[in-house]
CSV table of C-alpha atoms in Angstrom, one decimal:
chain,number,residue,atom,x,y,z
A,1,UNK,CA,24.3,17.1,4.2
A,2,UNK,CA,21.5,14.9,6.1
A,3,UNK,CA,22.9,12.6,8.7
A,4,UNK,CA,21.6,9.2,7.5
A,5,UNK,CA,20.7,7.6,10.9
A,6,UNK,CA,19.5,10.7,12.3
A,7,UNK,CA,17.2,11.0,9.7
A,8,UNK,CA,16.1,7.2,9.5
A,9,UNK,CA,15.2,7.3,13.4
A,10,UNK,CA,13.6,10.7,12.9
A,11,UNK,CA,11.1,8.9,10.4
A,12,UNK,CA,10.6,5.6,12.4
A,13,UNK,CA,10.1,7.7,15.9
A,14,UNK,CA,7.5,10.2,14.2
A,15,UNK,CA,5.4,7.5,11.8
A,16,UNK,CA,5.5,5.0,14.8
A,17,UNK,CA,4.1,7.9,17.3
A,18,UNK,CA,1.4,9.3,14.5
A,19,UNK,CA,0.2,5.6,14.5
A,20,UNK,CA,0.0,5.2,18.0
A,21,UNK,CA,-1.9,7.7,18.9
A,22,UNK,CA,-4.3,7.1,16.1
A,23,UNK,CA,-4.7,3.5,16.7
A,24,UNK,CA,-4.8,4.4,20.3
A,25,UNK,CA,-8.1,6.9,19.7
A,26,UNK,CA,-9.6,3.7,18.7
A,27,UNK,CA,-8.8,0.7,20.9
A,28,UNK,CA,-8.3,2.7,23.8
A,29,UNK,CA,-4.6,3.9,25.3
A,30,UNK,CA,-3.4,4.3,28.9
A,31,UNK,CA,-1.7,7.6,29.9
A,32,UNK,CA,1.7,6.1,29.9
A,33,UNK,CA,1.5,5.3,26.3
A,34,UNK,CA,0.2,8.2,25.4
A,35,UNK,CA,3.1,10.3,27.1
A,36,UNK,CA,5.5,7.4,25.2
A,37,UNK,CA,3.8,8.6,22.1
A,38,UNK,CA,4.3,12.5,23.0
A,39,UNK,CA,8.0,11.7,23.4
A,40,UNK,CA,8.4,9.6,20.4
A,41,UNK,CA,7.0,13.0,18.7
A,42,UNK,CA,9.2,15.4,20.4
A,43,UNK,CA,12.4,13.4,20.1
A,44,UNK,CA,11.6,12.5,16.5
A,45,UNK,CA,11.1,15.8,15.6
A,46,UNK,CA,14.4,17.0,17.2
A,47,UNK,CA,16.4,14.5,15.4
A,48,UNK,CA,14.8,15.8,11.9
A,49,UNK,CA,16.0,19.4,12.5
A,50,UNK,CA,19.2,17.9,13.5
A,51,UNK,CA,19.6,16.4,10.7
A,52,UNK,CA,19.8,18.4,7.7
A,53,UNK,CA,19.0,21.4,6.4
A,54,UNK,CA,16.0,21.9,7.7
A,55,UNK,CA,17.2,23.9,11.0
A,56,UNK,CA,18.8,26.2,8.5
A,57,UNK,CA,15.9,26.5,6.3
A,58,UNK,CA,13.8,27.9,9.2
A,59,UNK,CA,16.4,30.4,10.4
A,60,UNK,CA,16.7,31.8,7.4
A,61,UNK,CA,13.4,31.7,5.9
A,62,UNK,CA,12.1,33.3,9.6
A,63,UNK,CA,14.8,36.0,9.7
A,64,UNK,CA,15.3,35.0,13.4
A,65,UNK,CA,18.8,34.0,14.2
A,66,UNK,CA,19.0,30.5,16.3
A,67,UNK,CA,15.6,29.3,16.2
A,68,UNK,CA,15.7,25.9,15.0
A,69,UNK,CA,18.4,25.8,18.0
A,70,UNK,CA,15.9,26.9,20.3
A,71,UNK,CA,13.1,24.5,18.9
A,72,UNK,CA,15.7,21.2,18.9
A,73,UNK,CA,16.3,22.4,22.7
A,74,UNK,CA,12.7,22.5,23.4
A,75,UNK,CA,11.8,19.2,21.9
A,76,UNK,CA,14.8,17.9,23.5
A,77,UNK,CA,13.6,19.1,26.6
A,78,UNK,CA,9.8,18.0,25.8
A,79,UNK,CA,11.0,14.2,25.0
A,80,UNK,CA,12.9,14.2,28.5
A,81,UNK,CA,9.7,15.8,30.1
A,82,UNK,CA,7.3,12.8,28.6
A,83,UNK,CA,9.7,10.1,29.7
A,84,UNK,CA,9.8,11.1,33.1
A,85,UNK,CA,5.8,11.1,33.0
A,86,UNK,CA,5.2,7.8,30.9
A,87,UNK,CA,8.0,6.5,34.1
A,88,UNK,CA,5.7,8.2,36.7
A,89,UNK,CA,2.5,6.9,35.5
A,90,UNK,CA,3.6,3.6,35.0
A,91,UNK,CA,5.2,3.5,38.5
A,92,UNK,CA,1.8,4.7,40.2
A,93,UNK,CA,-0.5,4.0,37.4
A,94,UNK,CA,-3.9,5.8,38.5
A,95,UNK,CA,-3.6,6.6,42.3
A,96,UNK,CA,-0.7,10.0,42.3
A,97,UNK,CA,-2.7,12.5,39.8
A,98,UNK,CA,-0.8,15.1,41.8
A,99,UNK,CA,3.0,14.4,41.0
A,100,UNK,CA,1.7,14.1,37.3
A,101,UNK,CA,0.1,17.5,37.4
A,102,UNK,CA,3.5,18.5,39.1
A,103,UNK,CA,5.5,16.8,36.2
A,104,UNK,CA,3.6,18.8,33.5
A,105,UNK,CA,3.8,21.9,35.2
A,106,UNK,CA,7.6,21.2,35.3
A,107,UNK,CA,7.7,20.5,31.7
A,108,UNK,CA,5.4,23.9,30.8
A,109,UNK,CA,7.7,25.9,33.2
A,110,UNK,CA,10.8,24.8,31.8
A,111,UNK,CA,9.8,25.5,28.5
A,112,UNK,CA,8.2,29.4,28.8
A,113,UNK,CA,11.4,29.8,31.4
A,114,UNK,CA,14.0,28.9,28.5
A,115,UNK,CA,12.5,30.7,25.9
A,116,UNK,CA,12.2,33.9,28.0
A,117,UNK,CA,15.8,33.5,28.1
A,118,UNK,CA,16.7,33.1,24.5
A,119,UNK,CA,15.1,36.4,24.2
A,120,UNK,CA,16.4,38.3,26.5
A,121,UNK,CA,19.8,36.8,24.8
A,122,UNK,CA,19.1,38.5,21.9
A,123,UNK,CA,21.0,36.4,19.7
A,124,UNK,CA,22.3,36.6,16.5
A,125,UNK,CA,24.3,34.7,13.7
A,126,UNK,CA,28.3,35.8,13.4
A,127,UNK,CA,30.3,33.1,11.2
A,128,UNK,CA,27.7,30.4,12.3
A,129,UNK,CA,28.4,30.9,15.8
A,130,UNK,CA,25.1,32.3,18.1
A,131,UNK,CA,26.1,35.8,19.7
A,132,UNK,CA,24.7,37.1,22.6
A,133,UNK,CA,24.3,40.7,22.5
A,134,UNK,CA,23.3,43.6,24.9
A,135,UNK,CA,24.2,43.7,28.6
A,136,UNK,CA,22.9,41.0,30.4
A,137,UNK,CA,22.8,38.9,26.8
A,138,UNK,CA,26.0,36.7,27.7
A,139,UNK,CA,24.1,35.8,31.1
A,140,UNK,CA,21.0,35.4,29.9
A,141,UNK,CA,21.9,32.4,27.3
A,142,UNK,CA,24.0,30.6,29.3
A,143,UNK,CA,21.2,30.7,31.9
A,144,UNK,CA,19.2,29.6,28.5
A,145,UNK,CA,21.6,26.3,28.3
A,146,UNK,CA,21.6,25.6,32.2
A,147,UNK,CA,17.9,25.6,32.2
A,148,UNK,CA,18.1,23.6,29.0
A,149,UNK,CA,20.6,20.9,30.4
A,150,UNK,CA,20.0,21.1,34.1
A,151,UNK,CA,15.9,19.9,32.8
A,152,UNK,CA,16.9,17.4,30.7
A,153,UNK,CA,19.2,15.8,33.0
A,154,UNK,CA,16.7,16.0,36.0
A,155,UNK,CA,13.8,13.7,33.9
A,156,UNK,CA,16.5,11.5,32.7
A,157,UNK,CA,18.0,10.4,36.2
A,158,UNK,CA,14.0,9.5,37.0
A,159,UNK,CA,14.1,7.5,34.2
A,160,UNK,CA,16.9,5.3,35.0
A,161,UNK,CA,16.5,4.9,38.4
A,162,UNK,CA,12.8,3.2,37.0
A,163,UNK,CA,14.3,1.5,34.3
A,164,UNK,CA,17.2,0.0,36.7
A,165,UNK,CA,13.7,-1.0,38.6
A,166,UNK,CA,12.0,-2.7,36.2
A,167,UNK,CA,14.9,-4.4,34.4
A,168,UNK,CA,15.5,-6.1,38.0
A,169,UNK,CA,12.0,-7.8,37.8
A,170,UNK,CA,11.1,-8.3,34.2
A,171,UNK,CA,10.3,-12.1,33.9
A,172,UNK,CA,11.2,-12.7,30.4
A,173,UNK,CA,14.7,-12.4,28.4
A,174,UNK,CA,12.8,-10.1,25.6
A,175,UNK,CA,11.6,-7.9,27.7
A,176,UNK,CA,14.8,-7.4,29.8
A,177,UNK,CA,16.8,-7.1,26.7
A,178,UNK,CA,14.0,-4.0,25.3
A,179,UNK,CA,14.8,-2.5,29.3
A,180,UNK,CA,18.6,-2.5,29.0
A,181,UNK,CA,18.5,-1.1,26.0
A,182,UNK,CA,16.7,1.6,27.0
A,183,UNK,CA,19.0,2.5,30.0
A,184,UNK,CA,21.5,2.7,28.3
A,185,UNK,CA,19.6,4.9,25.4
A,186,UNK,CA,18.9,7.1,28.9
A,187,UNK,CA,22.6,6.6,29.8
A,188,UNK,CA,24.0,8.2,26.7
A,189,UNK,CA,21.5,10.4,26.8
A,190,UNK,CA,22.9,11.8,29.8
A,191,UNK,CA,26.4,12.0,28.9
A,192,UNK,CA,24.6,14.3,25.6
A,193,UNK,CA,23.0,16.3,27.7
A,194,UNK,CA,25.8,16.8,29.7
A,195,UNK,CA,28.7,17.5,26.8
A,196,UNK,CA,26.3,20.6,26.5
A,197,UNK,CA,27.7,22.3,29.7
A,198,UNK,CA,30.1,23.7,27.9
A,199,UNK,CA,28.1,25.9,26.0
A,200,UNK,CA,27.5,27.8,29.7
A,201,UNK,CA,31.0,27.9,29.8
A,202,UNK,CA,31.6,29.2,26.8
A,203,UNK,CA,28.1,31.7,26.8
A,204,UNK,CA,29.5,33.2,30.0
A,205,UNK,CA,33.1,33.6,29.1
A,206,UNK,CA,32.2,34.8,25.3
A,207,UNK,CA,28.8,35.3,25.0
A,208,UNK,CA,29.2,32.5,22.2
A,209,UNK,CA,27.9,29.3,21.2
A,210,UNK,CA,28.6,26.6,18.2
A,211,UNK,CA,24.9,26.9,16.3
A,212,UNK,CA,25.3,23.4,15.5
A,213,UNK,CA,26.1,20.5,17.1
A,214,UNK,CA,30.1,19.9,17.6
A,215,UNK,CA,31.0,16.2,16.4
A,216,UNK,CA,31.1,14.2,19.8
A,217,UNK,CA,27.5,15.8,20.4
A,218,UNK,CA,26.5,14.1,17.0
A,219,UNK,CA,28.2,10.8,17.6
A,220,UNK,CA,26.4,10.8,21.0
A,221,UNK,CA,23.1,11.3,19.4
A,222,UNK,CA,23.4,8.8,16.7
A,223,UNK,CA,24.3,6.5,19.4
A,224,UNK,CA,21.1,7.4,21.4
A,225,UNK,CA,18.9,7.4,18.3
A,226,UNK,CA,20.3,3.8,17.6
A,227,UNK,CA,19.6,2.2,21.7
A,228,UNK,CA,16.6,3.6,21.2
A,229,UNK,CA,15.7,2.0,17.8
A,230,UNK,CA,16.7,-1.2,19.3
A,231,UNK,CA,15.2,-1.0,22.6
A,232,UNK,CA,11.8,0.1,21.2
A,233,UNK,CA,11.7,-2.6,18.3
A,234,UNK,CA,13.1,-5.5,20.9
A,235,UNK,CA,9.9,-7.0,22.0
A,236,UNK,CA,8.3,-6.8,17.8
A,237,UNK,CA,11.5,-8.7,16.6
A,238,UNK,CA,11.1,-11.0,19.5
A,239,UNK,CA,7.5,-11.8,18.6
A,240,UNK,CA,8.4,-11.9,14.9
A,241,UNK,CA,11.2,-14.3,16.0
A,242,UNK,CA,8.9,-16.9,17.5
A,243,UNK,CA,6.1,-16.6,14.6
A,244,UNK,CA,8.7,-17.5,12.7
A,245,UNK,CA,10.0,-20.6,15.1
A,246,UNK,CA,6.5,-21.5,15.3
A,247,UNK,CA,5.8,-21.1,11.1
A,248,UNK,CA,9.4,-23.2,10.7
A,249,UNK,CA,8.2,-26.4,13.1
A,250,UNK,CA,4.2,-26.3,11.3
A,251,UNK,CA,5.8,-26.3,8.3
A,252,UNK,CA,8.4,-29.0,8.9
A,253,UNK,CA,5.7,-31.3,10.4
A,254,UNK,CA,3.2,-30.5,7.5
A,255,UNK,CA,5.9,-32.0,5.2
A,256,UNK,CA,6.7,-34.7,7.1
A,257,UNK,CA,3.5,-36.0,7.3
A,258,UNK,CA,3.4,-35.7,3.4
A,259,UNK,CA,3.9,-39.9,3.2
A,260,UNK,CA,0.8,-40.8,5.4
A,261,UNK,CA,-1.9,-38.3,3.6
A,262,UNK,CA,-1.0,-39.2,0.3
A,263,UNK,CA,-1.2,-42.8,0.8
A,264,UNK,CA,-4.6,-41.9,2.2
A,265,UNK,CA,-5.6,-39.2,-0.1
A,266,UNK,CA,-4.9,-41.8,-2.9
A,267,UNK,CA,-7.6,-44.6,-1.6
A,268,UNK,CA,-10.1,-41.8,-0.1
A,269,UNK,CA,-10.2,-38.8,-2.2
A,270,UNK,CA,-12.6,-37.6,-0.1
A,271,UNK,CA,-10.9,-36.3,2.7
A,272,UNK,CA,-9.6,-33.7,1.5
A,273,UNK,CA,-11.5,-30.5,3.4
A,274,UNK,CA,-10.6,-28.2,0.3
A,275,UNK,CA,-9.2,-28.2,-3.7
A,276,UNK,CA,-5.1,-27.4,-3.6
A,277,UNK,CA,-3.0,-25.9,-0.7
A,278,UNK,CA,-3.5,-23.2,1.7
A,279,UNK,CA,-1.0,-19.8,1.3
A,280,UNK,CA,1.9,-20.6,2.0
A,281,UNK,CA,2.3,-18.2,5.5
A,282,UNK,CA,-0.6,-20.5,7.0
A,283,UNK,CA,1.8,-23.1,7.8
A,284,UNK,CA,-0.3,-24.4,10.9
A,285,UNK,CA,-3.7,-23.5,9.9
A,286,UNK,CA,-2.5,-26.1,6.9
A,287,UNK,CA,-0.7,-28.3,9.1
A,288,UNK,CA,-3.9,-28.7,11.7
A,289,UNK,CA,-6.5,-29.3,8.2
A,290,UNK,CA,-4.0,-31.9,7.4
A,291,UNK,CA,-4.0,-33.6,10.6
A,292,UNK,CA,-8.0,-33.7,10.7
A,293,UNK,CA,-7.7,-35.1,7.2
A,294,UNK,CA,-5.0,-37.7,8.2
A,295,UNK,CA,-7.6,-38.5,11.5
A,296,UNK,CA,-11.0,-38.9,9.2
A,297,UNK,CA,-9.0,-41.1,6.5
A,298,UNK,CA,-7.8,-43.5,9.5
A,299,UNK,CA,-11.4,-43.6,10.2
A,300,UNK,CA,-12.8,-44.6,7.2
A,301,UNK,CA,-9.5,-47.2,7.1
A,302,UNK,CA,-11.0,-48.7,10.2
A,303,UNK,CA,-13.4,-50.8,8.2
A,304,UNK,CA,-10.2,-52.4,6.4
A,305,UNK,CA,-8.4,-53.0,9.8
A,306,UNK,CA,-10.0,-56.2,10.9
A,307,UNK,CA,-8.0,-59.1,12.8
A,308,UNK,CA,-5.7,-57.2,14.2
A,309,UNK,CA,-4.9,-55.8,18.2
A,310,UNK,CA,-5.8,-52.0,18.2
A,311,UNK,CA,-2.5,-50.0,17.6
A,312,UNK,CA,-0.1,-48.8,20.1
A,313,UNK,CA,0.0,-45.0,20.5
A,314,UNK,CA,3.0,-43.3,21.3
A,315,UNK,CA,2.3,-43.3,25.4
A,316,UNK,CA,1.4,-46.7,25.4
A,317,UNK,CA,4.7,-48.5,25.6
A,318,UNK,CA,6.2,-49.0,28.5
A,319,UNK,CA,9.8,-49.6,28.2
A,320,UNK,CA,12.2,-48.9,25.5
A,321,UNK,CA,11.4,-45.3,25.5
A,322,UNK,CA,12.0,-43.4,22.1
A,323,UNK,CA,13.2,-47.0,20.8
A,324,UNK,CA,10.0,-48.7,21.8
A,325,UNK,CA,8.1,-45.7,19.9
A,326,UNK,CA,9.8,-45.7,16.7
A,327,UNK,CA,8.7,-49.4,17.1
A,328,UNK,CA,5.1,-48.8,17.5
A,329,UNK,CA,5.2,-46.7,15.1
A,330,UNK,CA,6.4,-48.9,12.7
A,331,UNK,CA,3.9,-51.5,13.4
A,332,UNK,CA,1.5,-49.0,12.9
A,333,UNK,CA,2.4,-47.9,9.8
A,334,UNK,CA,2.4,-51.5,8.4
A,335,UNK,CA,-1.2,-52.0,9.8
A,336,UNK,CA,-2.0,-49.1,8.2
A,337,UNK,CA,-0.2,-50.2,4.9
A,338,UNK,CA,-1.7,-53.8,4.8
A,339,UNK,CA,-5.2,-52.2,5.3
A,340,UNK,CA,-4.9,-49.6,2.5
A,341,UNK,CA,-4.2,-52.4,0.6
A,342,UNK,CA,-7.3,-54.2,1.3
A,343,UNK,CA,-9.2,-51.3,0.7
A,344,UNK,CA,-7.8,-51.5,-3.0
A,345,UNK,CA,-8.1,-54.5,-3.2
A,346,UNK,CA,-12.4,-54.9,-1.9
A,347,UNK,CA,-12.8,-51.2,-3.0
A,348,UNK,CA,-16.5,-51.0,-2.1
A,349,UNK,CA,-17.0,-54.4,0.1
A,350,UNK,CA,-15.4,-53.9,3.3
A,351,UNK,CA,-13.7,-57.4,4.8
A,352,UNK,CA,-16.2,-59.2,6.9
A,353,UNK,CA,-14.8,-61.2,10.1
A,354,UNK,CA,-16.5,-62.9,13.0
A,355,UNK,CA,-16.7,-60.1,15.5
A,356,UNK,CA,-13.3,-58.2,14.8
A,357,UNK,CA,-12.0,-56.1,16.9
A,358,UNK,CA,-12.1,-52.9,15.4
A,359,UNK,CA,-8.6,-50.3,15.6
A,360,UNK,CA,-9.1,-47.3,17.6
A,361,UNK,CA,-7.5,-44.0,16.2
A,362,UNK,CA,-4.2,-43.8,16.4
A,363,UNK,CA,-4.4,-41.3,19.8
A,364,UNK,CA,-7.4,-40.5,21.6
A,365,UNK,CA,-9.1,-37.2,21.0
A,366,UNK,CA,-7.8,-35.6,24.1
A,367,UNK,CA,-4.5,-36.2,23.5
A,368,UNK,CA,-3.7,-32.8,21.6
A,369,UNK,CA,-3.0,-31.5,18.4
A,370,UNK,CA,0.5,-31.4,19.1
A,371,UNK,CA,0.8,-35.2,20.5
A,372,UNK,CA,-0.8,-36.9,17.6
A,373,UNK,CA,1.0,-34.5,15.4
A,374,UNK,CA,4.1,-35.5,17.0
A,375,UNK,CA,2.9,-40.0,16.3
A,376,UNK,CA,1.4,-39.1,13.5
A,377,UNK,CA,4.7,-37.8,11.9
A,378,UNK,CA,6.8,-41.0,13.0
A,379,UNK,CA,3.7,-42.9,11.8
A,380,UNK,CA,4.6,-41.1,8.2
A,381,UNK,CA,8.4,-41.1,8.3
A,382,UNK,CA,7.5,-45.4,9.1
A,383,UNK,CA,5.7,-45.4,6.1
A,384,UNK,CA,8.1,-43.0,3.9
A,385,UNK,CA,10.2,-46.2,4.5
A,386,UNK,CA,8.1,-48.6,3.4
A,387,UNK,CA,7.8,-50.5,-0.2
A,388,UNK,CA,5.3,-48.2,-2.2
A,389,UNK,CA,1.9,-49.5,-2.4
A,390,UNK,CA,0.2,-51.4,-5.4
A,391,UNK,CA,-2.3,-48.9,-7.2
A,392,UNK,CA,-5.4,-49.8,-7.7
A,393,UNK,CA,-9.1,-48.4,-7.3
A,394,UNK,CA,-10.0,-45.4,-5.0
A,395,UNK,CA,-12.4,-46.7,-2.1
A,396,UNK,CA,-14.8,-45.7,0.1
């Protein structure tokens, strides 16, 4: 029977690797994330023999008694060798080529060391338990499982102790969140590994071993597979989290200034950059067009504006605070009001005065996009409240 989250972190841990490494061979890649990628491999593939059939299938369809066991091992022991090289390189990124060379010799050594002793094991399948046959065969695989744990324990502990490190002096929540998570992913992982000292135990009292894993060694390594899901995914649902935030208040603000651009879309047509709305997911590439719309129709409107002060933007009053704002915005929404309804009314003959001193836009250019967004949407929600205005001919 396949083990559901084993099998759905097996599949997230090999596609994500395959497309690192791909997309790595084309925008370039540092050595730590190419040894994060090798791990995401190894471990991936460990948890898909784990967790079906599939470790059976190979036994049986090789002839060779405990080999899938030997190859989860060996991945297991690969993963743990690549974490400890990602922490290494990371640590001393280009200067200690030596203790990386060291670090894959240990991972190669491990390896070839282990597998010489699963053969000198000589193992076979009794009542799916591993037996160790021959002489020194009892010896020889529980020297197999030490080698195996006493590895994977070794890279781990280096692992932590950076991890511990960096979580210390990570500088944003999302990113000390992703680095708990992944000590304690290393954390479990330990306590696996170690639930496996047994099998010396038992390999040197017996010459026997379990050729699957017992049920606390599977609850630890869905619990691993799952800290690792999250820790590795932390930072992309924390950047999806504030695309979203960011999508939620362009969108809002786009609505509310709905009043202002359709009272001046109705008098001048013409400023609108484009026919009908952008998609729906560009909520601020539609919110700044509408804002450069709502700017160029309160610049044509500054021909109808005559005989009045120029209008109070949102830092120029001085006392009152948001109260003396939501004021000056109201005024400004009337001005705006009383010369839309000039422009209906003189359509293509602008009101002539003596002199008149002519409105400046609402906030200077330098302002910001997100200050005269911010006036230009109490500007709107002044007008929203306003008595509709008489229709009558477009201008301009």
């Amino acid at each position: 029977m396949t083990d559901p989250v084993l099998a759905c972190a097996a599949v997230f841990l090999l596609g994500l690797s395959t497309y690192r490494f791909f997309a790595g061979r084309h925008r370039g890649t540092t050595p730590a994330l190419r040894y994060t990628c090798c791990f995401a491999w190894c471990f991936g593939a460990s948890l898909a023999l784990m967790a079906g059939r599939t470790g059976a299938d190979i036994d049986h369809g090789t002839g060779l008694a405990g080999l899938s066991w030997m190859l989860t091992d060996h991945l297991k022991m690969g993963s743990a060798g690549f974490l400890a090289l990602a922490a290494v390189s990371l640590r001393r990124p280009a200067a200690d080529a030596r203790a990386l060379r060291r670090r894959q010799a240990g991972v190669a050594l491990a390896v070839l060391v282990a597998t010489v002793l699963f053969l000198l094991a000589r193992i076979t399948e009794v009542d799916g338990q591993l037996v160790a046959t021959g002489g020194a065969g009892p010896a020889a695989l529980a020297g197999y499982d030490l080698v195996s744990v006493g590895y994977v324990v070794g890279c781990l502990v280096t692992l932590l102790r950076q991890t511990l490190s960096w979580t210390r002096q990570a500088d944003t929540a999302a990113l000390r969140t992703a680095l708990v998570l992944i000590t304690l992913t290393a954390a479990v992982g330990l306590l696996w590994t170690a639930w496996g000292l047994d099998d010396v135990l038992g390999a040197l009292r017996s010459g026997r071993q379990q050729s699957t894993e017992d049920p606390v060694s599977l609850a630890l390594g869905r619990l691993c597979a799952v800290l690792l899901l999250a820790g590795a995914t932390t930072l992309l649902w924390a950047r999806a989290g504030r695309a979203a935030r960011r999508w939620r208040a362009a969108y809002r603000s786009y609505r509310s200034l709905g009043p202002l651009w359709r009272a001046l879309h109705a008098v001048f047509p013409q400023i609108a950059l484009a026919a009908g709305p952008l998609p729906f997911a560009d909520a601020e590439l539609a919110l700044y067009r509408r804002v450069i719309e709502i700017r160029d129709g309160l610049l044509i409107l500054r021909r109808y504006r005559t005989g009045e002060t120029p209008p109070a933007g949102p830092e120029q009053p001085r006392g009152g605070g948001a109260r003396a704002t939501d004021a000056a915005a109201r005024a400004e929404a009337a001005r705006i009001a009383a010369a839309l309804v000039r422009a209906r009314a003189q359509a293509d003959t602008p009101a002539e005065a003596a002199d008149p001193p002519q409105a400046e836009p609402s906030l200077p250019p330098s302002a910001g996009i997100e200050a005269e967004t911010r006036w230009l949407t109490q500007v709107a929600q002044a007008l929203r409240t306003m008595p509709p205005l008489p229709v009558g001919r477009t201008a301009g």
